[in-house]
């Protein structure tokens, strides 16, 4: 574990030496993601995938420059601890949202000291989860049913779900950058991705048992 921590610290340092959005930084961030992925908290809940995606976005935006929060401080925590803390907060949000939607009162559980047990903390980890990002990337590239390549934005056959999912895998290419690349509004691209591409990505994740 100490060796991985040391390796991650070095990769973070190297990544942040390159400009934001540069190919060199993207390459380093991808290396970090692959090392960190299997170390993150795992659980089988309907909202885990969304929480994980939010975590990777948070990572990309704040690992070097604090774009949405304070930037990562290696003197306070390891990368794994930093991301796990954020992931668990997003999972708590998902749990609260789900409970609110169901409009049911969950039974309160307490431990021996009469302290309320957080349901999220009581869920078991799954340490043997496969490398999700690599499996998803492999599926997108192979596109065995040819659905991803056939599903494209109206009047833009070059903008397919295969292309967008690859672009949006961590470390994500910002919608603004994609909008400039394709000369289409970020809202149009994002809407197409949410309506057509993300459901197929979610279906694959469910089939693989990731969510």
Short mmCIF file of C-alpha atoms in Angstrom, two decimals:
data_model
loop_
_atom_site.label_atom_id
_atom_site.label_comp_id
_atom_site.label_asym_id
_atom_site.label_seq_id
_atom_site.Cartn_x
_atom_site.Cartn_y
_atom_site.Cartn_z
CA UNK A 1 0.00 0.00 0.00
CA UNK A 2 2.87 2.38 0.81
CA UNK A 3 4.37 1.76 -2.62
CA UNK A 4 1.07 2.59 -4.36
CA UNK A 5 0.66 5.71 -2.22
CA UNK A 6 4.15 6.84 -3.17
CA UNK A 7 3.54 6.10 -6.85
CA UNK A 8 0.25 8.03 -6.82
CA UNK A 9 1.87 11.01 -5.11
CA UNK A 10 4.54 11.13 -7.81
CA UNK A 11 1.96 10.82 -10.61
CA UNK A 12 -0.10 13.66 -9.13
CA UNK A 13 2.98 15.84 -8.94
CA UNK A 14 3.87 15.07 -12.55
CA UNK A 15 0.29 15.58 -13.79
CA UNK A 16 0.02 19.01 -12.20
CA UNK A 17 3.23 20.15 -13.87
CA UNK A 18 1.43 20.05 -17.23
CA UNK A 19 -1.23 22.59 -18.34
CA UNK A 20 -4.91 21.86 -17.73
CA UNK A 21 -6.40 20.00 -20.69
CA UNK A 22 -3.03 18.99 -22.14
CA UNK A 23 -2.48 15.51 -23.52
CA UNK A 24 0.38 14.96 -21.07
CA UNK A 25 -1.80 15.73 -18.05
CA UNK A 26 -4.64 13.58 -19.39
CA UNK A 27 -2.22 10.67 -19.72
CA UNK A 28 -1.04 11.03 -16.11
CA UNK A 29 -4.61 11.38 -14.82
CA UNK A 30 -5.58 8.18 -16.63
CA UNK A 31 -2.70 6.37 -14.93
CA UNK A 32 -3.88 7.65 -11.55
CA UNK A 33 -7.47 6.60 -12.21
CA UNK A 34 -6.41 3.08 -13.13
CA UNK A 35 -4.37 2.73 -9.95
CA UNK A 36 -7.02 4.27 -7.68
CA UNK A 37 -10.12 2.61 -9.14
CA UNK A 38 -9.81 -0.74 -7.35
CA UNK A 39 -8.99 1.01 -4.08
CA UNK A 40 -12.21 3.00 -3.94
CA UNK A 41 -15.19 2.11 -1.78
CA UNK A 42 -17.57 -0.27 -3.57
CA UNK A 43 -21.20 -1.05 -2.97
CA UNK A 44 -24.12 -2.45 -4.94
CA UNK A 45 -26.67 0.36 -4.95
CA UNK A 46 -28.70 1.98 -7.72
CA UNK A 47 -27.01 5.33 -7.18
CA UNK A 48 -23.40 4.07 -6.95
CA UNK A 49 -22.57 4.68 -10.63
CA UNK A 50 -23.76 8.29 -10.47
CA UNK A 51 -21.79 8.86 -7.25
CA UNK A 52 -18.68 7.34 -8.81
CA UNK A 53 -19.00 9.47 -11.95
CA UNK A 54 -19.40 12.58 -9.78
CA UNK A 55 -16.27 11.53 -7.90
CA UNK A 56 -14.19 11.24 -11.07
CA UNK A 57 -15.43 14.63 -12.26
CA UNK A 58 -14.48 16.08 -8.85
CA UNK A 59 -11.07 14.43 -9.17
CA UNK A 60 -10.36 15.89 -12.61
CA UNK A 61 -11.51 19.37 -11.62
CA UNK A 62 -9.71 19.61 -8.28
CA UNK A 63 -6.65 17.36 -8.31
CA UNK A 64 -4.42 20.25 -9.43
CA UNK A 65 -6.50 23.43 -9.56
CA UNK A 66 -9.47 23.90 -7.26
CA UNK A 67 -12.21 24.54 -9.82
CA UNK A 68 -15.23 23.43 -7.77
CA UNK A 69 -13.65 23.02 -4.33
CA UNK A 70 -10.29 23.28 -2.59
CA UNK A 71 -7.58 21.60 -4.62
CA UNK A 72 -6.13 18.30 -3.43
CA UNK A 73 -3.60 18.68 -0.62
CA UNK A 74 -1.18 15.70 -0.43
CA UNK A 75 -0.12 16.79 3.06
CA UNK A 76 -3.61 16.12 4.44
CA UNK A 77 -4.55 12.78 2.85
CA UNK A 78 -3.63 10.26 0.19
CA UNK A 79 -5.45 10.43 -3.14
CA UNK A 80 -7.42 7.28 -2.25
CA UNK A 81 -8.56 8.67 1.10
CA UNK A 82 -9.42 12.04 -0.46
CA UNK A 83 -11.60 10.44 -3.15
CA UNK A 84 -13.19 7.88 -0.83
CA UNK A 85 -14.30 10.66 1.50
CA UNK A 86 -15.91 12.52 -1.39
CA UNK A 87 -17.47 9.33 -2.80
CA UNK A 88 -19.08 8.46 0.54
CA UNK A 89 -20.60 11.94 0.77
CA UNK A 90 -22.11 11.50 -2.69
CA UNK A 91 -23.41 8.08 -1.66
CA UNK A 92 -25.04 9.62 1.39
CA UNK A 93 -26.69 12.13 -0.92
CA UNK A 94 -27.90 9.29 -3.13
CA UNK A 95 -29.24 7.39 -0.16
CA UNK A 96 -31.11 10.41 1.19
CA UNK A 97 -32.56 11.19 -2.24
CA UNK A 98 -33.72 7.60 -2.69
CA UNK A 99 -35.35 7.49 0.71
CA UNK A 100 -37.09 10.80 0.08
CA UNK A 101 -38.45 9.54 -3.24
CA UNK A 102 -39.76 6.38 -1.68
CA UNK A 103 -41.41 8.42 1.07
CA UNK A 104 -40.79 5.71 3.58
CA UNK A 105 -39.31 5.96 7.03
CA UNK A 106 -36.29 3.74 7.39
CA UNK A 107 -35.93 1.99 10.75
CA UNK A 108 -33.29 3.59 12.95
CA UNK A 109 -30.46 1.27 13.93
CA UNK A 110 -28.16 1.92 16.86
CA UNK A 111 -24.95 0.31 18.02
CA UNK A 112 -24.03 -0.84 21.54
CA UNK A 113 -23.28 2.73 22.62
CA UNK A 114 -26.73 3.84 21.41
CA UNK A 115 -25.20 5.72 18.49
CA UNK A 116 -27.23 5.79 15.27
CA UNK A 117 -25.69 3.62 12.55
CA UNK A 118 -25.44 5.26 9.12
CA UNK A 119 -26.87 2.77 6.57
CA UNK A 120 -24.16 3.72 4.07
CA UNK A 121 -21.38 2.84 6.52
CA UNK A 122 -22.90 -0.57 7.23
CA UNK A 123 -22.84 -1.69 3.60
CA UNK A 124 -20.07 -4.20 2.79
CA UNK A 125 -17.21 -3.36 0.47
CA UNK A 126 -16.49 -5.38 -2.63
CA UNK A 127 -12.69 -5.39 -2.98
CA UNK A 128 -12.61 -7.71 -5.99
CA UNK A 129 -14.56 -5.40 -8.31
CA UNK A 130 -13.00 -5.56 -11.83
CA UNK A 131 -11.37 -2.54 -13.41
CA UNK A 132 -14.60 -0.86 -14.47
CA UNK A 133 -13.09 1.84 -16.62
CA UNK A 134 -11.01 -0.59 -18.68
CA UNK A 135 -13.98 -2.92 -19.18
CA UNK A 136 -16.24 -0.06 -20.26
CA UNK A 137 -13.63 1.28 -22.66
CA UNK A 138 -13.18 -2.20 -24.16
CA UNK A 139 -16.96 -2.58 -24.61
CA UNK A 140 -17.29 0.85 -26.24
CA UNK A 141 -14.44 0.20 -28.67
CA UNK A 142 -15.68 -3.25 -29.66
CA UNK A 143 -19.36 -2.23 -29.75
CA UNK A 144 -20.43 -5.88 -30.30
CA UNK A 145 -24.04 -5.04 -31.15
CA UNK A 146 -23.07 -2.06 -33.31
CA UNK A 147 -25.53 0.13 -31.39
CA UNK A 148 -23.05 2.76 -30.25
CA UNK A 149 -21.80 3.47 -33.78
CA UNK A 150 -25.30 3.55 -35.25
CA UNK A 151 -26.74 5.94 -32.66
CA UNK A 152 -25.77 9.47 -33.65
CA UNK A 153 -26.90 13.05 -33.26
CA UNK A 154 -29.41 14.11 -35.93
CA UNK A 155 -27.65 15.45 -39.02
CA UNK A 156 -24.25 14.68 -37.46
CA UNK A 157 -23.36 11.06 -38.27
CA UNK A 158 -19.83 11.59 -36.99
CA UNK A 159 -21.08 12.33 -33.47
CA UNK A 160 -22.00 8.87 -32.25
CA UNK A 161 -22.52 7.42 -28.80
CA UNK A 162 -19.30 5.51 -29.27
CA UNK A 163 -17.39 8.76 -29.77
CA UNK A 164 -19.06 10.65 -26.92
CA UNK A 165 -18.80 7.88 -24.33
CA UNK A 166 -15.07 7.54 -25.04
CA UNK A 167 -14.68 11.31 -24.77
CA UNK A 168 -16.59 11.40 -21.47
CA UNK A 169 -14.78 8.54 -19.75
CA UNK A 170 -12.53 9.84 -16.95
CA UNK A 171 -10.60 12.01 -17.27
CA UNK A 172 -13.56 13.59 -19.07
CA UNK A 173 -13.25 15.97 -22.00
CA UNK A 174 -15.32 19.04 -20.97
CA UNK A 175 -18.55 19.70 -22.88
CA UNK A 176 -17.21 23.15 -23.73
CA UNK A 177 -14.19 21.60 -25.43
CA UNK A 178 -16.38 19.15 -27.37
CA UNK A 179 -18.70 21.97 -28.39
CA UNK A 180 -15.76 23.90 -29.86
CA UNK A 181 -14.45 20.75 -31.58
CA UNK A 182 -17.75 19.88 -33.28
CA UNK A 183 -19.12 23.42 -33.61
CA UNK A 184 -22.32 22.43 -31.76
CA UNK A 185 -23.65 23.82 -28.50
CA UNK A 186 -22.59 22.05 -25.32
CA UNK A 187 -26.27 21.78 -24.33
CA UNK A 188 -27.14 19.89 -27.51
CA UNK A 189 -24.27 17.45 -27.05
CA UNK A 190 -25.02 16.93 -23.37
CA UNK A 191 -28.73 16.40 -24.05
CA UNK A 192 -28.03 13.79 -26.73
CA UNK A 193 -25.58 12.02 -24.41
CA UNK A 194 -28.07 11.93 -21.53
CA UNK A 195 -30.99 10.75 -23.71
CA UNK A 196 -29.30 8.24 -26.01
CA UNK A 197 -25.83 7.30 -24.82
CA UNK A 198 -26.03 7.18 -21.04
CA UNK A 199 -28.95 4.68 -20.99
CA UNK A 200 -26.86 2.22 -23.03
CA UNK A 201 -23.90 2.78 -20.73
CA UNK A 202 -26.11 2.18 -17.71
CA UNK A 203 -27.57 -0.98 -19.28
CA UNK A 204 -24.08 -2.37 -19.86
CA UNK A 205 -23.05 -1.50 -16.28
CA UNK A 206 -26.08 -3.32 -14.89
CA UNK A 207 -25.42 -6.37 -17.09
CA UNK A 208 -21.83 -6.49 -15.84
CA UNK A 209 -22.99 -6.15 -12.23
CA UNK A 210 -21.27 -2.81 -11.65
CA UNK A 211 -24.48 -1.21 -10.40
#
